[in-house]
Amino acid sequence: MADTDELKADARAIFMAGVAAADPHDAVVNALEIHNGEWSEAGKVHVIAAGKGAVPMMRAALETLPAGKIGATLVVTNYENVTEIEGVTVMGASHPLPDRNGAEAAAAVERIASEAATSDLVLCLISGGASALLPAPVEGVTLDEKIATSDLLLKSGADIVAMNTVRKALSRLKGGGLARAISPAQGLALILSDVPGDDLAIIASGPTVADPAPPQKALEIVRDLGIADRLPESVLAHLEKRAAEPVADFVHTTENILIGSNRISLSATENAAHHHGYKPIVLSEWLEGDVQAAAESFHAAAFRASSKGRVAILAGGETSVHVTGSGKGGRNQEMALRFAVLCEASPLPRGWAFLSGGTDGRDGPTDAAGGLVTPKTIAALDAKDLSVDAYLSDNDAYHALDQADALLMTGATGTNVADLQVLLLG
């Protein structure tokens, strides 16, 4: 039977294997090596990288492509991730609400795409966040009006699918607009997913993917959300005009390839668990909902697992926390602490370690990726006469786990494909 330290080390190694599988740099290098025919036959390769992973994705492209083939290069990323790259224009923009720098960046993207020669290839490196970073309002709608609309959507409780459907209806680039600008040149889009189901039309609002929504869908969404009467007049007028139009043909020359996602990372944790001598069981390919319910599902799965041999129960996804307190933490830390509480009340029949972590290395507004708990976690708090119930009621999982030496600290990972969970049974 594995001891606690061994289980903790294995859980961390399995989690980091999932993180490594989503590394934007390596994902781009691997994809370009596999799809070398697309770029080797092109006259020039123009490279556009947009999103939170744009900088490492651009670096990977520059390392892989022959220098003599590279034409125009542009990076658009959030201000926090701006890093200079020699010979490359790097533009910072605002996220989640767009700004004027983003509008200038979007115009620069359009210029590169539309000016590419027929014999050229436009390589698009797309990651999460690119939707807000590249605002390109349709004719008749100002940037300020689009920003106001985005703000209304964010505050309305709209999910990412609904929000991006409306954004696409108001954009020159989203919903396949970039692919239309690229044509008749060739396009190759390498896409890193941060959404459930890895729908290429949803990631970054699908700049190189046809919008599957009918023309009237965006208008229906704003009406259903109850925000239609608060939209700028120009926005509502555009959505109403669009709703009356027939579906337009989508003619393009761009190939779209998914190179990283939560599901790919989850598969990597399965392989790593097997390599470490555990039988992997996937509890959920997209775990969502409240963290308490998620913790309970892991607890129940542990009792269902065979008592023979070592088992790894795995999941990926993005849960949520109903915040009522003023403490510090994130959804992964709270899930880990709640799982430890469940195991204290109803102990598992063998040794265990449970890890819940964000693949970006940052869980909520903290420097921790998540939590890594064992049967010793609650005991450590009890030994200091600290109340775990008080910590949880204040949503203060960070300080509780810190006191129990159970924070998962990885530092920034340079990627983001949501969360991963690893429960090891020794």
Short mmCIF file of C-alpha atoms in Angstrom, two decimals:
data_model
loop_
_atom_site.label_atom_id
_atom_site.label_comp_id
_atom_site.label_asym_id
_atom_site.label_seq_id
_atom_site.Cartn_x
_atom_site.Cartn_y
_atom_site.Cartn_z
CA MET A 1 0.00 0.00 0.00
CA ALA A 2 1.33 3.43 -0.99
CA ASP A 3 2.02 5.87 1.83
CA THR A 4 0.64 9.40 1.92
CA ASP A 5 3.81 11.10 0.64
CA GLU A 6 3.99 8.73 -2.32
CA LEU A 7 0.33 9.31 -3.18
CA LYS A 8 0.82 13.09 -3.00
CA ALA A 9 3.88 12.95 -5.25
CA ASP A 10 2.08 10.74 -7.76
CA ALA A 11 -1.01 12.97 -7.78
CA ARG A 12 1.10 16.03 -8.51
CA ALA A 13 3.04 14.22 -11.27
CA ILE A 14 -0.20 13.06 -12.91
CA PHE A 15 -1.66 16.56 -12.75
CA MET A 16 1.48 18.11 -14.25
CA ALA A 17 1.35 15.59 -17.11
CA GLY A 18 -2.07 17.03 -17.93
CA VAL A 19 -0.69 20.57 -17.77
CA ALA A 20 2.22 19.66 -20.02
CA ALA A 21 -0.17 18.25 -22.63
CA ALA A 22 -1.74 21.72 -22.93
CA ASP A 23 1.54 23.61 -23.27
CA PRO A 24 0.82 26.06 -26.10
CA HIS A 25 4.44 26.13 -27.28
CA ASP A 26 4.78 22.36 -27.63
CA ALA A 27 1.28 22.01 -29.09
CA VAL A 28 2.14 24.44 -31.90
CA VAL A 29 5.50 22.80 -32.61
CA ASN A 30 3.91 19.34 -32.80
CA ALA A 31 1.10 20.55 -35.06
CA LEU A 32 3.44 22.35 -37.45
CA GLU A 33 5.67 19.30 -37.70
CA ILE A 34 2.65 17.13 -38.54
CA HIS A 35 1.15 19.64 -40.99
CA ASN A 36 4.38 20.68 -42.66
CA GLY A 37 2.88 20.30 -46.11
CA GLU A 38 0.59 23.26 -45.57
CA TRP A 39 3.39 25.72 -44.84
CA SER A 40 6.26 24.21 -46.86
CA GLU A 41 4.38 24.76 -50.12
CA ALA A 42 3.40 28.36 -49.35
CA GLY A 43 5.18 31.39 -50.77
CA LYS A 44 5.17 33.33 -47.50
CA VAL A 45 3.75 32.41 -44.11
CA HIS A 46 2.12 35.29 -42.24
CA VAL A 47 1.61 34.53 -38.55
CA ILE A 48 -1.19 35.96 -36.41
CA ALA A 49 -1.35 34.88 -32.75
CA ALA A 50 -4.30 36.03 -30.64
CA GLY A 51 -5.38 35.10 -27.12
CA LYS A 52 -3.92 34.51 -23.69
CA GLY A 53 -1.48 31.92 -25.07
CA ALA A 54 -0.40 34.05 -28.03
CA VAL A 55 3.18 34.77 -26.95
CA PRO A 56 4.38 31.15 -26.48
CA MET A 57 2.42 30.09 -29.56
CA MET A 58 4.17 32.72 -31.68
CA ARG A 59 7.58 31.74 -30.31
CA ALA A 60 6.89 28.12 -31.23
CA ALA A 61 5.98 29.10 -34.79
CA LEU A 62 9.11 31.21 -35.20
CA GLU A 63 11.27 28.34 -33.95
CA THR A 64 9.67 25.85 -36.34
CA LEU A 65 9.15 27.77 -39.58
CA PRO A 66 12.10 28.60 -41.88
CA ALA A 67 13.04 32.25 -41.29
CA GLY A 68 13.04 32.98 -45.03
CA LYS A 69 9.39 31.98 -45.34
CA ILE A 70 8.03 34.17 -42.56
CA GLY A 71 6.16 37.28 -43.67
CA ALA A 72 4.13 39.54 -41.41
CA THR A 73 3.91 38.62 -37.72
CA LEU A 74 1.51 39.92 -35.07
CA VAL A 75 0.73 38.98 -31.47
CA VAL A 76 -2.39 40.21 -29.68
CA THR A 77 -2.68 39.24 -26.02
CA ASN A 78 -3.98 40.53 -22.71
CA TYR A 79 -1.87 43.24 -21.05
CA GLU A 80 -0.63 40.90 -18.30
CA ASN A 81 0.91 38.52 -20.85
CA VAL A 82 2.61 41.08 -23.09
CA THR A 83 6.24 40.14 -23.71
CA GLU A 84 8.61 41.47 -26.35
CA ILE A 85 9.55 39.12 -29.19
CA GLU A 86 12.33 40.26 -31.49
CA GLY A 87 11.02 41.18 -34.93
CA VAL A 88 7.37 40.72 -33.95
CA THR A 89 4.69 43.35 -33.29
CA VAL A 90 3.18 42.53 -29.90
CA MET A 91 -0.02 44.39 -29.01
CA GLY A 92 -1.72 44.37 -25.63
CA ALA A 93 -5.48 44.69 -25.29
CA SER A 94 -8.15 44.49 -22.62
CA HIS A 95 -9.94 41.36 -21.36
CA PRO A 96 -12.78 40.59 -20.64
CA LEU A 97 -14.14 43.98 -21.82
CA PRO A 98 -12.63 45.15 -25.13
CA ASP A 99 -10.85 48.49 -25.57
CA ARG A 100 -9.47 50.75 -28.28
CA ASN A 101 -6.10 49.02 -28.36
CA GLY A 102 -7.96 45.82 -29.15
CA ALA A 103 -9.81 47.56 -31.99
CA GLU A 104 -6.46 48.72 -33.43
CA ALA A 105 -5.14 45.18 -33.11
CA ALA A 106 -8.20 43.79 -34.88
CA ALA A 107 -7.66 46.22 -37.75
CA ALA A 108 -4.02 45.09 -37.99
CA VAL A 109 -5.16 41.44 -38.13
CA GLU A 110 -7.57 42.30 -40.97
CA ARG A 111 -4.81 44.03 -42.93
CA ILE A 112 -2.46 41.05 -42.72
CA ALA A 113 -5.22 38.62 -43.71
CA SER A 114 -6.61 40.65 -46.60
CA GLU A 115 -3.21 41.60 -48.05
CA ALA A 116 -1.89 38.01 -48.18
CA ALA A 117 -1.12 36.80 -51.71
CA THR A 118 -3.03 33.82 -53.11
CA SER A 119 0.13 31.70 -52.85
CA ASP A 120 0.67 32.65 -49.18
CA LEU A 121 -0.41 30.93 -45.98
CA VAL A 122 -1.91 32.84 -43.05
CA LEU A 123 -1.14 30.89 -39.89
CA CYS A 124 -3.63 31.75 -37.14
CA LEU A 125 -2.68 30.74 -33.58
CA ILE A 126 -5.88 31.05 -31.54
CA SER A 127 -6.30 30.68 -27.77
CA GLY A 128 -8.89 31.63 -25.18
CA GLY A 129 -9.53 35.32 -24.71
CA ALA A 130 -9.10 36.27 -28.37
CA SER A 131 -12.79 37.15 -28.66
CA ALA A 132 -12.55 40.14 -26.30
CA LEU A 133 -9.04 41.03 -27.46
CA LEU A 134 -10.08 41.57 -31.10
CA PRO A 135 -13.14 43.82 -31.18
CA ALA A 136 -14.05 44.70 -34.79
CA PRO A 137 -17.53 46.25 -34.73
CA VAL A 138 -19.72 45.90 -37.82
CA GLU A 139 -20.47 49.02 -39.84
CA GLY A 140 -22.84 51.34 -38.01
CA VAL A 141 -21.83 50.18 -34.50
CA THR A 142 -19.13 52.08 -32.60
CA LEU A 143 -16.56 50.50 -30.32
CA ASP A 144 -18.12 52.18 -27.28
CA GLU A 145 -21.51 50.73 -28.22
CA LYS A 146 -20.00 47.29 -28.58
CA ILE A 147 -18.23 47.62 -25.22
CA ALA A 148 -21.53 48.62 -23.60
CA THR A 149 -23.17 45.56 -25.16
CA SER A 150 -20.41 43.26 -23.89
CA ASP A 151 -20.81 44.73 -20.41
CA LEU A 152 -24.57 44.07 -20.48
CA LEU A 153 -23.97 40.48 -21.59
CA LEU A 154 -21.39 39.87 -18.85
CA LYS A 155 -23.77 41.14 -16.17
CA SER A 156 -26.82 39.34 -17.58
CA GLY A 157 -25.70 35.84 -16.59
CA ALA A 158 -25.32 34.77 -20.23
CA ASP A 159 -23.20 31.66 -20.72
CA ILE A 160 -20.20 31.65 -23.04
CA VAL A 161 -22.19 30.20 -25.96
CA ALA A 162 -24.88 32.89 -25.79
CA MET A 163 -22.36 35.66 -25.24
CA ASN A 164 -20.21 34.65 -28.20
CA THR A 165 -23.26 34.24 -30.46
CA VAL A 166 -24.13 37.91 -29.90
CA ARG A 167 -20.49 38.98 -30.20
CA LYS A 168 -20.21 37.21 -33.55
CA ALA A 169 -23.31 38.98 -34.85
CA LEU A 170 -21.67 42.34 -34.11
CA SER A 171 -18.18 41.60 -35.45
CA ARG A 172 -16.32 41.72 -38.75
CA LEU A 173 -13.79 39.10 -37.56
CA LYS A 174 -15.74 36.66 -35.40
CA GLY A 175 -17.94 33.87 -36.74
CA GLY A 176 -15.60 33.14 -39.64
CA GLY A 177 -14.84 36.76 -40.50
CA LEU A 178 -11.09 36.21 -40.33
CA ALA A 179 -11.32 33.17 -42.61
CA ARG A 180 -13.26 35.25 -45.15
CA ALA A 181 -10.59 37.96 -44.98
CA ILE A 182 -7.86 35.36 -45.59
CA SER A 183 -9.47 33.92 -48.73
CA PRO A 184 -8.29 33.39 -51.47
CA ALA A 185 -4.96 32.88 -49.68
CA GLN A 186 -4.67 29.67 -47.67
CA GLY A 187 -5.25 29.65 -43.93
CA LEU A 188 -4.25 27.27 -41.17
CA ALA A 189 -5.70 27.83 -37.70
CA LEU A 190 -4.17 26.04 -34.71
CA ILE A 191 -6.63 26.34 -31.83
CA LEU A 192 -6.23 25.90 -28.07
CA SER A 193 -9.61 25.29 -26.43
CA ASP A 194 -10.85 26.72 -23.15
CA VAL A 195 -14.54 25.80 -23.55
CA PRO A 196 -16.58 22.67 -22.75
CA GLY A 197 -17.00 20.35 -25.71
CA ASP A 198 -14.16 22.05 -27.63
CA ASP A 199 -16.60 23.58 -30.12
CA LEU A 200 -14.36 25.41 -32.59
CA ALA A 201 -17.20 27.81 -33.38
CA ILE A 202 -17.28 28.93 -29.73
CA ILE A 203 -13.55 29.19 -28.91
CA ALA A 204 -12.60 32.87 -29.25
CA SER A 205 -15.97 33.33 -31.03
CA GLY A 206 -14.71 31.25 -33.97
CA PRO A 207 -12.81 33.78 -36.11
CA THR A 208 -11.95 31.08 -38.65
CA VAL A 209 -15.09 28.94 -38.26
CA ALA A 210 -18.54 29.40 -39.78
CA ASP A 211 -21.18 30.60 -37.32
CA PRO A 212 -23.68 27.72 -36.91
CA ALA A 213 -26.32 29.99 -35.37
CA PRO A 214 -29.17 31.18 -37.64
CA PRO A 215 -29.19 34.94 -38.35
CA GLN A 216 -32.03 35.60 -35.89
CA LYS A 217 -30.40 33.78 -32.95
CA ALA A 218 -28.49 36.77 -31.52
CA LEU A 219 -31.68 38.84 -31.43
CA GLU A 220 -33.52 36.00 -29.67
CA ILE A 221 -30.75 35.79 -27.06
CA VAL A 222 -30.80 39.46 -26.08
CA ARG A 223 -34.58 39.35 -25.87
CA ASP A 224 -34.54 36.19 -23.73
CA LEU A 225 -31.95 37.79 -21.42
CA GLY A 226 -34.18 40.84 -21.03
CA ILE A 227 -31.52 43.29 -22.20
CA ALA A 228 -32.83 44.18 -25.67
CA ASP A 229 -34.36 47.46 -24.48
CA ARG A 230 -31.06 48.46 -22.83
CA LEU A 231 -28.88 47.87 -25.87
CA PRO A 232 -27.54 50.83 -27.85
CA GLU A 233 -30.00 51.71 -30.63
CA SER A 234 -27.47 50.90 -33.35
CA VAL A 235 -26.82 47.44 -31.91
CA LEU A 236 -30.49 46.52 -31.68
CA ALA A 237 -31.10 47.87 -35.19
CA HIS A 238 -28.25 45.75 -36.56
CA LEU A 239 -29.50 42.59 -34.83
CA GLU A 240 -33.04 43.19 -36.12
CA LYS A 241 -31.79 43.75 -39.68
CA ARG A 242 -29.58 40.67 -39.46
CA ALA A 243 -32.48 38.53 -38.21
CA ALA A 244 -34.40 39.28 -41.41
CA GLU A 245 -31.55 38.25 -43.72
CA PRO A 246 -31.11 34.80 -45.28
CA VAL A 247 -28.21 32.57 -44.26
CA ALA A 248 -25.09 33.67 -46.15
CA ASP A 249 -22.78 31.21 -47.88
CA PHE A 250 -19.50 30.62 -46.03
CA VAL A 251 -16.70 30.44 -48.58
CA HIS A 252 -13.23 30.07 -47.10
CA THR A 253 -9.81 28.46 -47.58
CA THR A 254 -8.80 27.92 -43.93
CA GLU A 255 -8.18 24.58 -42.23
CA ASN A 256 -8.98 24.46 -38.48
CA ILE A 257 -7.11 22.11 -36.12
CA LEU A 258 -7.64 21.65 -32.38
CA ILE A 259 -4.21 21.32 -30.75
CA GLY A 260 -4.99 21.53 -27.03
CA SER A 261 -8.00 21.13 -24.76
CA ASN A 262 -9.14 19.96 -21.36
CA ARG A 263 -10.04 16.58 -22.88
CA ILE A 264 -6.55 16.19 -24.34
CA SER A 265 -5.07 17.03 -20.93
CA LEU A 266 -7.43 14.59 -19.22
CA SER A 267 -6.23 11.86 -21.58
CA ALA A 268 -2.66 12.73 -20.60
CA THR A 269 -3.54 12.25 -16.92
CA GLU A 270 -4.99 8.84 -17.78
CA ASN A 271 -1.73 7.82 -19.46
CA ALA A 272 0.34 9.19 -16.58
CA ALA A 273 -1.79 7.38 -13.99
CA HIS A 274 -1.31 4.11 -15.84
CA HIS A 275 2.43 4.76 -16.04
CA HIS A 276 2.55 5.26 -12.24
CA GLY A 277 0.81 1.93 -11.63
CA TYR A 278 -2.81 3.07 -11.14
CA LYS A 279 -5.95 1.88 -12.89
CA PRO A 280 -7.43 5.11 -14.34
CA ILE A 281 -11.17 5.79 -14.09
CA VAL A 282 -12.62 8.94 -15.68
CA LEU A 283 -15.37 10.25 -13.43
CA SER A 284 -16.33 13.07 -15.81
CA GLU A 285 -14.95 14.51 -19.05
CA TRP A 286 -16.40 17.90 -18.05
CA LEU A 287 -17.06 18.27 -14.35
CA GLU A 288 -19.19 21.32 -13.59
CA GLY A 289 -21.64 22.64 -11.03
CA ASP A 290 -21.13 23.42 -7.36
CA VAL A 291 -17.88 22.29 -5.73
CA GLN A 292 -19.71 20.54 -2.87
CA ALA A 293 -21.61 18.32 -5.30
CA ALA A 294 -18.40 17.66 -7.23
CA ALA A 295 -16.57 16.67 -4.05
CA GLU A 296 -19.43 14.36 -3.12
CA SER A 297 -19.28 12.68 -6.53
CA PHE A 298 -15.57 11.92 -6.02
CA HIS A 299 -16.25 10.63 -2.50
CA ALA A 300 -18.98 8.29 -3.78
CA ALA A 301 -16.78 7.12 -6.67
CA ALA A 302 -14.03 6.21 -4.20
CA PHE A 303 -16.38 3.82 -2.39
CA ARG A 304 -17.47 2.27 -5.70
CA ALA A 305 -13.90 1.67 -6.85
CA SER A 306 -12.48 -1.82 -6.58
CA SER A 307 -10.46 -2.50 -3.44
CA LYS A 308 -7.95 -4.47 -5.48
CA GLY A 309 -4.96 -2.56 -6.78
CA ARG A 310 -4.25 1.14 -6.96
CA VAL A 311 -6.88 3.36 -8.60
CA ALA A 312 -6.84 6.89 -10.05
CA ILE A 313 -10.21 8.62 -10.37
CA LEU A 314 -9.87 11.53 -12.77
CA ALA A 315 -11.90 14.43 -14.10
CA GLY A 316 -11.59 17.68 -16.00
CA GLY A 317 -13.84 20.70 -16.32
CA GLU A 318 -14.76 23.85 -14.44
CA THR A 319 -16.83 23.93 -11.26
CA SER A 320 -18.26 26.92 -9.39
CA VAL A 321 -18.46 28.28 -5.84
CA HIS A 322 -21.34 30.19 -4.33
CA VAL A 323 -19.42 32.88 -2.47
CA THR A 324 -21.00 34.21 0.72
CA GLY A 325 -17.89 34.93 2.80
CA SER A 326 -14.97 37.33 2.49
CA GLY A 327 -12.11 34.82 2.65
CA LYS A 328 -9.47 33.94 0.09
CA GLY A 329 -9.49 30.98 -2.27
CA GLY A 330 -10.75 29.53 -5.53
CA ARG A 331 -12.98 26.71 -6.72
CA ASN A 332 -10.19 24.12 -6.72
CA GLN A 333 -9.02 24.92 -3.20
CA GLU A 334 -12.56 24.81 -1.88
CA MET A 335 -13.32 21.51 -3.61
CA ALA A 336 -10.17 19.94 -2.16
CA LEU A 337 -10.99 21.14 1.36
CA ARG A 338 -14.60 19.97 1.09
CA PHE A 339 -13.43 16.54 -0.08
CA ALA A 340 -11.16 16.27 2.95
CA VAL A 341 -14.11 17.14 5.21
CA LEU A 342 -16.24 14.42 3.58
CA CYS A 343 -13.49 11.86 4.16
CA GLU A 344 -13.16 12.91 7.79
CA ALA A 345 -16.89 12.34 8.35
CA SER A 346 -16.98 9.14 6.28
CA PRO A 347 -13.41 7.76 5.98
CA LEU A 348 -12.32 5.91 2.87
CA PRO A 349 -11.23 2.32 3.50
CA ARG A 350 -7.66 2.88 2.25
CA GLY A 351 -5.03 5.54 1.80
CA TRP A 352 -5.83 8.42 -0.53
CA ALA A 353 -4.71 11.78 -1.91
CA PHE A 354 -6.97 14.23 -3.74
CA LEU A 355 -5.80 17.06 -6.00
CA SER A 356 -7.89 19.71 -7.68
CA GLY A 357 -6.02 22.33 -9.67
CA GLY A 358 -6.25 24.95 -12.40
CA THR A 359 -4.07 24.20 -15.41
CA ASP A 360 -2.98 27.85 -15.55
CA GLY A 361 -1.40 27.57 -12.09
CA ARG A 362 -3.72 30.15 -10.60
CA ASP A 363 -6.93 29.31 -8.75
CA GLY A 364 -9.09 32.36 -8.24
CA PRO A 365 -7.31 35.53 -7.05
CA THR A 366 -4.50 33.55 -5.39
CA ASP A 367 -0.97 32.31 -6.06
CA ALA A 368 -2.05 28.68 -5.62
CA ALA A 369 -3.13 26.36 -8.44
CA GLY A 370 -5.48 24.53 -6.08
CA GLY A 371 -5.34 22.04 -3.22
CA LEU A 372 -3.71 18.66 -2.56
CA VAL A 373 -5.30 16.98 0.47
CA THR A 374 -4.84 13.68 2.31
CA PRO A 375 -6.18 12.06 5.51
CA LYS A 376 -3.69 14.27 7.38
CA THR A 377 -5.25 17.57 6.24
CA ILE A 378 -8.14 17.90 8.68
CA ALA A 379 -6.02 16.38 11.45
CA ALA A 380 -3.46 19.15 10.94
CA LEU A 381 -6.15 21.80 11.41
CA ASP A 382 -7.55 20.04 14.47
CA ALA A 383 -4.07 19.90 16.02
CA LYS A 384 -3.91 23.71 15.77
CA ASP A 385 -7.45 24.04 17.17
CA LEU A 386 -8.64 25.58 13.88
CA SER A 387 -12.23 25.16 12.69
CA VAL A 388 -12.55 23.91 9.13
CA ASP A 389 -16.27 24.80 9.21
CA ALA A 390 -15.37 28.42 9.99
CA TYR A 391 -12.94 28.53 7.08
CA LEU A 392 -15.52 27.09 4.68
CA SER A 393 -18.32 29.40 5.83
CA ASP A 394 -16.03 32.34 5.05
CA ASN A 395 -14.91 30.83 1.70
CA ASP A 396 -11.38 30.92 3.11
CA ALA A 397 -10.02 27.63 1.76
CA TYR A 398 -6.65 29.21 0.93
CA HIS A 399 -5.72 29.92 4.54
CA ALA A 400 -7.12 26.59 5.76
CA LEU A 401 -5.03 24.64 3.26
CA ASP A 402 -2.03 26.83 3.98
CA GLN A 403 -2.25 25.94 7.68
CA ALA A 404 -2.40 22.24 6.73
CA ASP A 405 0.45 22.44 4.17
CA ALA A 406 -2.05 21.38 1.49
CA LEU A 407 -1.88 24.17 -1.09
CA LEU A 408 -0.95 23.13 -4.62
CA MET A 409 1.70 25.59 -5.78
CA THR A 410 2.94 25.32 -9.38
CA GLY A 411 3.57 28.90 -10.46
CA ALA A 412 2.25 30.20 -13.78
CA THR A 413 2.13 27.39 -16.34
CA GLY A 414 1.69 29.42 -19.52
CA THR A 415 -1.50 27.63 -20.55
CA ASN A 416 -5.15 27.44 -19.56
CA VAL A 417 -7.49 24.56 -20.38
CA ALA A 418 -9.69 24.77 -17.27
CA ASP A 419 -9.21 22.41 -14.29
CA LEU A 420 -8.12 18.84 -13.57
CA GLN A 421 -8.87 16.57 -10.60
CA VAL A 422 -6.89 13.53 -9.47
CA LEU A 423 -8.02 11.18 -6.67
CA LEU A 424 -5.54 8.40 -5.93
CA LEU A 425 -6.46 5.36 -3.87
CA GLY A 426 -3.50 3.36 -2.57
#
